[in-house]
XYZ file of C-alpha atoms in Angstrom:
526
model
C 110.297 67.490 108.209
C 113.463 68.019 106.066
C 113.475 68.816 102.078
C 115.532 66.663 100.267
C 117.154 68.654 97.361
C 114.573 66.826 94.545
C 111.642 65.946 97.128
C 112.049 62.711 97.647
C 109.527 59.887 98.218
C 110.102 60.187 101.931
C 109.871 63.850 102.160
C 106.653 63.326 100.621
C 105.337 60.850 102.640
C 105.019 58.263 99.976
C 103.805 60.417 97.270
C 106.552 61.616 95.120
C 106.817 64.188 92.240
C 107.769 63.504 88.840
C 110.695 66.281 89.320
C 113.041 65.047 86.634
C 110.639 65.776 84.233
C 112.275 68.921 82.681
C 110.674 72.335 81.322
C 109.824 72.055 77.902
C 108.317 75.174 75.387
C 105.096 76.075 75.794
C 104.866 77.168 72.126
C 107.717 75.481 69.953
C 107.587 77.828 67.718
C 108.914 80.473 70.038
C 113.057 79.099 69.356
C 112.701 82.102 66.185
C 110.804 84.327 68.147
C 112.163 88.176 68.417
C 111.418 89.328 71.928
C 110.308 93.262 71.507
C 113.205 95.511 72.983
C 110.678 96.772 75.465
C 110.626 92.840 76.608
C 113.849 92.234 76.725
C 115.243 95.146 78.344
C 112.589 94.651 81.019
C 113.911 91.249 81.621
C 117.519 91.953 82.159
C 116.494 94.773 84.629
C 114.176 92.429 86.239
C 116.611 89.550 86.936
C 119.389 92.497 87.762
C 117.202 93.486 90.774
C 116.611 89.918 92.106
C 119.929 89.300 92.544
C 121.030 92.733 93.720
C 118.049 92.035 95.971
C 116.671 95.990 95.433
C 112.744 94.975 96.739
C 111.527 98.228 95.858
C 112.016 97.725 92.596
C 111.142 94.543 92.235
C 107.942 95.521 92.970
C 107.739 98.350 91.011
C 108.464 95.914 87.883
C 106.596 93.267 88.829
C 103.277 95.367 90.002
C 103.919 97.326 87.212
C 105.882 96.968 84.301
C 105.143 92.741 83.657
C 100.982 94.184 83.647
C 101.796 97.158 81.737
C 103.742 95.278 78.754
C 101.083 91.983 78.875
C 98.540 94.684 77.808
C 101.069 95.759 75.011
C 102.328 92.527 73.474
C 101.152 89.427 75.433
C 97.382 90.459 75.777
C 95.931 87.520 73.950
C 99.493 85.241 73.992
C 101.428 83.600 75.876
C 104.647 85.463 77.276
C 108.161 84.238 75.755
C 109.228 81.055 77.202
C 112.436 79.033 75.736
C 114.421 82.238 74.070
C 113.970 84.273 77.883
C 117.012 82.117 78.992
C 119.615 83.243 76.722
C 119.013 86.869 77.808
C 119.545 86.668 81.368
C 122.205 84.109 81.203
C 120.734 80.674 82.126
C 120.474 82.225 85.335
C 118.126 79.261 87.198
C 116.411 80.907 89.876
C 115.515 84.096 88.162
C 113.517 81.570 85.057
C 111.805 79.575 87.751
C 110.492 83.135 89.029
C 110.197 84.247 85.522
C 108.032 81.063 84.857
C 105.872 81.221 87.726
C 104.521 84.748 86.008
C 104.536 82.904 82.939
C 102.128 79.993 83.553
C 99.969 82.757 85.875
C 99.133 84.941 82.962
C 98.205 81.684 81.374
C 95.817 81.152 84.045
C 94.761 84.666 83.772
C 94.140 85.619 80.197
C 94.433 82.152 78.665
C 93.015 78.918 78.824
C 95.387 76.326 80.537
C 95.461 72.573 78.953
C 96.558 69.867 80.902
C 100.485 70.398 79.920
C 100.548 73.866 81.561
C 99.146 72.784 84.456
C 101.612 69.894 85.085
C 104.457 71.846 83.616
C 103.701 74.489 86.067
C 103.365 72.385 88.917
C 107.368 71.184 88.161
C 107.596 74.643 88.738
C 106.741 75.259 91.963
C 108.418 72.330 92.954
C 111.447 73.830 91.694
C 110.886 76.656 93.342
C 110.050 75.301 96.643
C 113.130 73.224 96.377
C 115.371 76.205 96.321
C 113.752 77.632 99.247
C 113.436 74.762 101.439
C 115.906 72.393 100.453
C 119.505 74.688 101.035
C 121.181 74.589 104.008
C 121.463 77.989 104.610
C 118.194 81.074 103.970
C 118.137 81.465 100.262
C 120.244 84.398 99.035
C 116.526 85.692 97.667
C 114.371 89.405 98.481
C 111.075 89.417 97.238
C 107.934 91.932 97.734
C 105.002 90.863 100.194
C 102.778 91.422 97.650
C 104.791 88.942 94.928
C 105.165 86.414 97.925
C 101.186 86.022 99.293
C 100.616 85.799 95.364
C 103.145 82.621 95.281
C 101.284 80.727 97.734
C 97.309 82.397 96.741
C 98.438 81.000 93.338
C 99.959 77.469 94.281
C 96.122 76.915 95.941
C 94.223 78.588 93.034
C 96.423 75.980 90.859
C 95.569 73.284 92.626
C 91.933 74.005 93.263
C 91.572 74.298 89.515
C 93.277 70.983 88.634
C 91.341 69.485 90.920
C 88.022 70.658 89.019
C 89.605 70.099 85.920
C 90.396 66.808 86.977
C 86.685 65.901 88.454
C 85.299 67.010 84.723
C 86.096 63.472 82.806
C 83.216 63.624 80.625
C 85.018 66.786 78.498
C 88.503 65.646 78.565
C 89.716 63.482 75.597
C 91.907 60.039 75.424
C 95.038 61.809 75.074
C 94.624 64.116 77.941
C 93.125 61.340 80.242
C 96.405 59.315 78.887
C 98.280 62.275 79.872
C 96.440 62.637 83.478
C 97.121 58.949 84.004
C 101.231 59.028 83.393
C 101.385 62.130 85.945
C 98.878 61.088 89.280
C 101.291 62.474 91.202
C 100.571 66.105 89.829
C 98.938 68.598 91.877
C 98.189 65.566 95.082
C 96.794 67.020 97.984
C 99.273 65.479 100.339
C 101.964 67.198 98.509
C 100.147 70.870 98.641
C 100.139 69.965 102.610
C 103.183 69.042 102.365
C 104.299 72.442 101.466
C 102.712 74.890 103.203
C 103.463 72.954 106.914
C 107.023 72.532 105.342
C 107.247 76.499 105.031
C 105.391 77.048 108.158
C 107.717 74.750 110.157
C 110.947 76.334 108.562
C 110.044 79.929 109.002
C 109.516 79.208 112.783
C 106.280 81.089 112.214
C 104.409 80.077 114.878
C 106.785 80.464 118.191
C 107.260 84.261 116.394
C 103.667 84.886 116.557
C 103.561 83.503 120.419
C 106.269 85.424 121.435
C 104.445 88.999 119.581
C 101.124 87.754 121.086
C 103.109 87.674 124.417
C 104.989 91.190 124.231
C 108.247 89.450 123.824
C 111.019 90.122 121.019
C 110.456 87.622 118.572
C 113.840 87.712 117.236
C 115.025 85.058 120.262
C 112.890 82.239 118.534
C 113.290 82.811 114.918
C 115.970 80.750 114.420
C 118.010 80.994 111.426
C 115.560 80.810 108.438
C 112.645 82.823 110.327
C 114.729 85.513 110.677
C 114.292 86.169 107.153
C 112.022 88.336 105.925
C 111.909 85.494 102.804
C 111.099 82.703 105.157
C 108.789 84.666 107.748
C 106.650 86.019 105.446
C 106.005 82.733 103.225
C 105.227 81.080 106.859
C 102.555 83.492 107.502
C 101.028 83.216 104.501
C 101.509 79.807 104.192
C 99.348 79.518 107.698
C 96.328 81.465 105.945
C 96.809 79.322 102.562
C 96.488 76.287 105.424
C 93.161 77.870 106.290
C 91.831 78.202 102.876
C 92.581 74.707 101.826
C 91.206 73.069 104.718
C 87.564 75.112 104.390
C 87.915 74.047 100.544
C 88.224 70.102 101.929
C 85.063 70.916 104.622
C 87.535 70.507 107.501
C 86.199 73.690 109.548
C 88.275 72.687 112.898
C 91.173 72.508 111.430
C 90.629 75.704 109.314
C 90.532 77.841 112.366
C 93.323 75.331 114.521
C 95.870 76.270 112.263
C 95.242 79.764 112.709
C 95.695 79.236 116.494
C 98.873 82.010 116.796
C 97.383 84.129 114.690
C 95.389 87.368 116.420
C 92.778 88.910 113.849
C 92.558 92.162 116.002
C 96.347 93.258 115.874
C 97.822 94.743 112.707
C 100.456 92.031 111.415
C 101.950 91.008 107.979
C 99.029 90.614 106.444
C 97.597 94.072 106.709
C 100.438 94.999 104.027
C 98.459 93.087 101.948
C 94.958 93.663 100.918
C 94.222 90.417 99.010
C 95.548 88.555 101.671
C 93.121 90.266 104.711
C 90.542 89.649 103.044
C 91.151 86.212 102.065
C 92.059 85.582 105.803
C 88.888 87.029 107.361
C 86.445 85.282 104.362
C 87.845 81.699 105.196
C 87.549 82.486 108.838
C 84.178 83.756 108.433
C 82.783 80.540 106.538
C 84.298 78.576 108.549
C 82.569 80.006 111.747
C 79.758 79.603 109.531
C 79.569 76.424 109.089
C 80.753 75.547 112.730
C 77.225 77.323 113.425
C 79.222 80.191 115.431
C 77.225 82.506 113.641
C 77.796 85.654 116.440
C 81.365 85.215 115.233
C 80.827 84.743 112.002
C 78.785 88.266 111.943
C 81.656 90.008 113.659
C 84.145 88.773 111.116
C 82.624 89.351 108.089
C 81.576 92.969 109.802
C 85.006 93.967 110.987
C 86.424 93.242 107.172
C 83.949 95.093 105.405
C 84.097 98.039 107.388
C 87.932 97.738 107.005
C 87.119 97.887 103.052
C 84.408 100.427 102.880
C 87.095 102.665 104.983
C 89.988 101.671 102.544
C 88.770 101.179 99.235
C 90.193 103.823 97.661
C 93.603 103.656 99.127
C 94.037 99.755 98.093
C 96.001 98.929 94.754
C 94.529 98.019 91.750
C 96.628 94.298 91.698
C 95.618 91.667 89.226
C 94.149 89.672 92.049
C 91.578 93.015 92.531
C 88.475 91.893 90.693
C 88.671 88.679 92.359
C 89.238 90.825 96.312
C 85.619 92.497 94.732
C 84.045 89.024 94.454
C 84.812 87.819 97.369
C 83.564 91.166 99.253
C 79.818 90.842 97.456
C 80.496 86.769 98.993
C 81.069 87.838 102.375
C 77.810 90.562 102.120
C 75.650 86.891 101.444
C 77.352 85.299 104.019
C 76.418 88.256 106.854
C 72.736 88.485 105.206
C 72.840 84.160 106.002
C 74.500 84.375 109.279
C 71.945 87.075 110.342
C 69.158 85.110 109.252
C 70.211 82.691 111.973
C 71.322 84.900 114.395
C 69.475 88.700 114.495
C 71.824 91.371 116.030
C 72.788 94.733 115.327
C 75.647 95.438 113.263
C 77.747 98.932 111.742
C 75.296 100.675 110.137
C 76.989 101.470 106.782
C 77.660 97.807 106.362
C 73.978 96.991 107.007
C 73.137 99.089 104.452
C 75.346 97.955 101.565
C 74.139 94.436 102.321
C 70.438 95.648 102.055
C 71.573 97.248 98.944
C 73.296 94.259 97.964
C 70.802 91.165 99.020
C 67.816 93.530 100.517
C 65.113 91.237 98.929
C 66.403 88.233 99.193
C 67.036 88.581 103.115
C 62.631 88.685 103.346
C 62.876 85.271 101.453
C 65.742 84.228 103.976
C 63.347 84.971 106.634
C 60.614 83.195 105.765
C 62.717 80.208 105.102
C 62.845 79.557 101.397
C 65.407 76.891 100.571
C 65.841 77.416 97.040
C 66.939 81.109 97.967
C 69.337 80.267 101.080
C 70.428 77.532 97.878
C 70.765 80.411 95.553
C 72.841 82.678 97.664
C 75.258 79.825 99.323
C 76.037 78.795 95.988
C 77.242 82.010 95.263
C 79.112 82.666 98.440
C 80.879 80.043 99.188
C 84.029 78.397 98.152
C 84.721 75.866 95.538
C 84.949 72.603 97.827
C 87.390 69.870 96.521
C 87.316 66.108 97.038
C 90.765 64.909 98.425
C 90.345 61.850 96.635
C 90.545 61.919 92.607
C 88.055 60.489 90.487
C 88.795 56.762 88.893
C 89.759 57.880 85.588
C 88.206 55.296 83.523
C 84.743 56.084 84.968
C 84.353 59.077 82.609
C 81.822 60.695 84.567
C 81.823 64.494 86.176
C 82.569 64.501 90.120
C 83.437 68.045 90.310
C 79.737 68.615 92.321
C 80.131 66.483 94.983
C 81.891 67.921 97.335
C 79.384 71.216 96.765
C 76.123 69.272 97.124
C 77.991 67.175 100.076
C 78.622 70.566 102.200
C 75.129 71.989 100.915
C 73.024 69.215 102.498
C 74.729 69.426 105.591
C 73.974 73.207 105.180
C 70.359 73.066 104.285
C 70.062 70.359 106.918
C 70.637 73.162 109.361
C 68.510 75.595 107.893
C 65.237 73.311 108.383
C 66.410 72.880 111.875
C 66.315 76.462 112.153
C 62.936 76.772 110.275
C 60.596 78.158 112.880
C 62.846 79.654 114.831
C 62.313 83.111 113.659
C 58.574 82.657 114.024
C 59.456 81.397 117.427
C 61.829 84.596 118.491
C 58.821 87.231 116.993
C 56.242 85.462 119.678
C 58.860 86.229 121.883
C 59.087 89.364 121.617
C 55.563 90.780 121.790
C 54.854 89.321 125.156
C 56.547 88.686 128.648
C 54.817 85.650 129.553
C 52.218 83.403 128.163
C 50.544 80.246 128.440
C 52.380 77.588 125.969
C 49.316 75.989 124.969
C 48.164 80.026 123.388
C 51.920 80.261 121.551
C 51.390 76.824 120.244
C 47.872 77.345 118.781
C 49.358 80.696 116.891
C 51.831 78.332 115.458
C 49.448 75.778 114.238
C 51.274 73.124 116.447
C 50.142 70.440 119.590
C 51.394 71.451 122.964
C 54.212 68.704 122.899
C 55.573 69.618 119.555
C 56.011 73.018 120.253
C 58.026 72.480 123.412
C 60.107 70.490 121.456
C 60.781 73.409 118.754
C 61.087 75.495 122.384
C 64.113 73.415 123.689
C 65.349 73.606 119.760
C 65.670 77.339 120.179
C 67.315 76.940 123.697
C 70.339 74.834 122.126
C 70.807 76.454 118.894
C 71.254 80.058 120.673
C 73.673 78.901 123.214
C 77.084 78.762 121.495
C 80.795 79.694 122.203
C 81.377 83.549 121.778
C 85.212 84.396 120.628
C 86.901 87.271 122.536
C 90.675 86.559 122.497
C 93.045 83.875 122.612
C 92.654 80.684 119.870
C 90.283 80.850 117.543
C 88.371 78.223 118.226
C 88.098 79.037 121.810
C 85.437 81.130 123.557
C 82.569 81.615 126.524
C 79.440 79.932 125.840
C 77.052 82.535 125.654
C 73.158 83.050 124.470
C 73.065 85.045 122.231
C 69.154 84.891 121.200
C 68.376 88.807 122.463
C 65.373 87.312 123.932
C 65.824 84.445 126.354
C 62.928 81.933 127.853
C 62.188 79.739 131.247
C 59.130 77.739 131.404
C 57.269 77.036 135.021
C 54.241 75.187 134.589
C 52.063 75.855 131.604
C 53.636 79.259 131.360
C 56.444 80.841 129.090
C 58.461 83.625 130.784
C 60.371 85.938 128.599
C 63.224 87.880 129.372
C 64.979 90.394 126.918
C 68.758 89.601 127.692
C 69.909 92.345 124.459
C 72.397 94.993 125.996
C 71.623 97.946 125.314
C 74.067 100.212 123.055
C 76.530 102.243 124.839
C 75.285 105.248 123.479
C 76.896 107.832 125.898
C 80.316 106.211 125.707
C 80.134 106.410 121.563
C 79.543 110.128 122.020
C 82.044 110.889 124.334
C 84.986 108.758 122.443
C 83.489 110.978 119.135
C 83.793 113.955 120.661
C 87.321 113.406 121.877
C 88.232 112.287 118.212
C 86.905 115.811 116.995
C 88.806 117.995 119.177
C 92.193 116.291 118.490
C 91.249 116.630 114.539
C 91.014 120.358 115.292
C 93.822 120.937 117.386
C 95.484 119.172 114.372
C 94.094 121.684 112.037
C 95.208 124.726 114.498
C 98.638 123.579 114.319
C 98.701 123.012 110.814
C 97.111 126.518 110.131
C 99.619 128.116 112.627
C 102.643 126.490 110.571
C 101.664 127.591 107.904
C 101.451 131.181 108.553
């Protein structure tokens, strides 16, 4: 789909944006305001680098120096708004940048009202106008880090409009007046429209098929996805795809978008902490809630033992408080997932989440509602409702989706309510008469075959190995598997065991390559 230069009705599929609305002052007052020389000398540097297109400083100012001078001057305030543009010259591009900091340190350390949020929402447009609407790749270098913050922040934006949008009983006439004369603001379709517009133009996807397939991925970017601009937006805009469709409950799609994208090879998104982990949570709720909970375990596993192994080395960002959240999510979502599915996982990581969650796991067990409740509350995202609310029916929506998604989710925990009970019996004995197991249980023959075949289906699922994410063998993955002849249960245990001797061997190896290392560092050095 092409851009037109002011997104046009069709380019938005019906749903256009109010683009000629122009940028107004946040705080009038601001047209006598004396901008600190600290301020404004960091500003004239900062739009000297974008255009010279020197990334590594870029991100030295922008990781740096706009967090080290909001703690000095803007801690509590808004940054300077109408009186930046005289100082660098008008120059367009560099104040829709400029601005897109601006209205995220309002999200940040201020509260937003319902004109920042609309005002910054022109902004992005703006911005994504420049980048998707020129002919040719926009003269424009910008840090990975500043980039997967552009489109983690577009979401975040519209995630919390949407909330603020669903709570009608706190907002007053004028803002309601105000939310009625700009619908358009912040519509779903128009989010969607984005991201797939910057996937589609970075010619992400064939890139990632040809580096999945060994070949140079050069021959299929094309014009724009040669650009390091345009390539990395595309990637990130394929995990922001992800994340939005797990916030609408659309699991499937979550995980089809992500179809290119191989979680076991280091790519883009390694460069970026925030952005690894935010890939691998929505992944792992998503497999969640698709009841793949083997694959689930292994993703949440495979990111926190990234972080326990890294934590030191990764950058404290603004987004890193947030990256700490959603780690202590992803330890509730493991303790769930192996509730549902026992098997053994790193041992470091086991422990943190028994450190983390250790008594709540026994309730988990035992099948208490109000804790598996409790703890998916906490862990998982805020869902949205594509659909606003009627805004004369001054009443608060912003719970729906949630209690929507946790039915659906408690609906499978009862399903899986004796199945623990069921997998302990199991596990004592190697065969048994039926009628016995069901008279432990407190249950009549025919019921308890019928919680029997339960346990068959729910621990046959599709296992991922490689290829699409959504692919993968059907597998059992119960540890302990059943047949029944007659009035008998026979019981199998179907657990491999751990490769013990190959661990040892590939530790030992590791060892004696760390001390040649250290023999030939000593011997340099003398």
């Amino acid at each position: 789909m092409e851009f037109t230069e002011e997104f046009t009705d069709e380019a938005l599929d019906g749903y256009p944006v109010e683009y000629q609305e122009t940028y107004e002052d946040v705080r009038p007052h601001q047209s006598s305001y004396v901008v600190p020389d600290n301020v404004r000398n960091f500003l004239i540097q900062f739009q000297r680098h974008v255009n010279q297109r020197h990334v590594d400083d870029i991100h030295q100012l922008y990781d740096s120096g706009f967090n080290r001078l909001t703690e000095r001057f803007y801690k509590t305030t808004a940054w300077p708004s109408e009186v930046v543009g005289p100082l660098v010259n008008g120059d367009p591009l560099f104040l829709i940048l400029y601005r897109e900091l601006f209205f995220r340190h309002i999200y940040a350390r201020l509260q937003p009202d319902v004109y920042h949020r609309c005002q910054s929402y022109y902004n992005y447009c703006d911005l994504f106008n420049h980048i998707l609407s020129d002919d040719d790749p926009l003269n424009l270098s910008l840090p990975t880090q500043w980039l997967w913050d552009i489109v983690d922040e577009f979401i975040y934006q519209f995630q919390s409009f949407t909330q603020y949008r669903s709570k009608l009983s706190k907002r007053s006439t004028e803002e309601i007046d105000y939310l009625r004369n700009h619908q358009q603001v912040w519509n779903v379709h128009s989010v969607l429209n984005v991201l797939h517009s910057l996937v589609e133009k970075s010619n992400i996807n064939p890139q990632l098929e040809a580096i999945n397939s060994c070949q140079d991925p050069e021959k299929v970017a094309g014009t724009y996805g040669g650009d390091s601009l345009y390539r990395n937006l595309g990637y990130y805009s394929l995990i922001g795809l992800c994340r939005l469709h797990c916030l609408l409950g659309d699991y499937r799609q979550a995980l089809k978008v992500l179809d290119r994208v191989d979680l076991n090879k280091k790519s883009t998104f390694a460069n970026v902490p925030t952005c690894r982990v935010t890939l691998f949570y929505y992944v792992g709720f998503a497999y969640l809630m698709m009841r793949r909970y083997t694959d689930a375990i292994r993703t949440f596993c495979s990111i926190l033992l990234y972080l326990q192994r890294t934590k030191l080395l990764i950058p404290k960002s603004y987004q890193y408080d947030q990256m700490v959240k959603q780690t202590e999510k992803m330890y509730h979502l493991l303790a769930i997932s192996l509730t549902f599915c026992p098997m053994s996982v790193d041992e470091s990581v086991n422990s943190s989440m028994r450190d983390k969650c250790g008594e709540r796991m026994h309730r988990l067990t035992a099948g208490d509602e109000k804790t598996f409740t409790d703890m998916f509350s906490f862990a998982c995202p805020k869902f949205l409702s594509p659909v606003p609310p009627p805004l004369d029916a001054g009443q608060d929506s912003h719970m729906d989706a949630f209690n929507a998604q946790n039915k659906i989710f408690l609906s499978e925990v009862r399903q899986q309510g004796l199945i623990p009970v069921i997998r302990s019996y199991l596990q004592l004995y190697t065969s048994m008469p039926i009628a016995k197991m069901a008279a432990f249980m407190d249950l009549d023959v025919e019921e308890f075959r019928t919680h029997l075949l339960r346990y068959k289906h729910k621990m046959y699922t599709p296992v991922w190995t490689s290829g699409p994410l959504l692919g993968g063998e059907l597998k059992s993955v119960a540890g302990t598997d059943f047949f029944i002849e007659g009035e008998m249960i026979h019981i199998t245990d179907t657990s491999v065991a751990r490769p013990y001797g190959e661990y040892f061997v590939r530790e030992t190896a590791k060892v004696a390559e760390l001390n040649k290392s250290f023999r030939s560092m000593i011997s340099h050095m003398r």
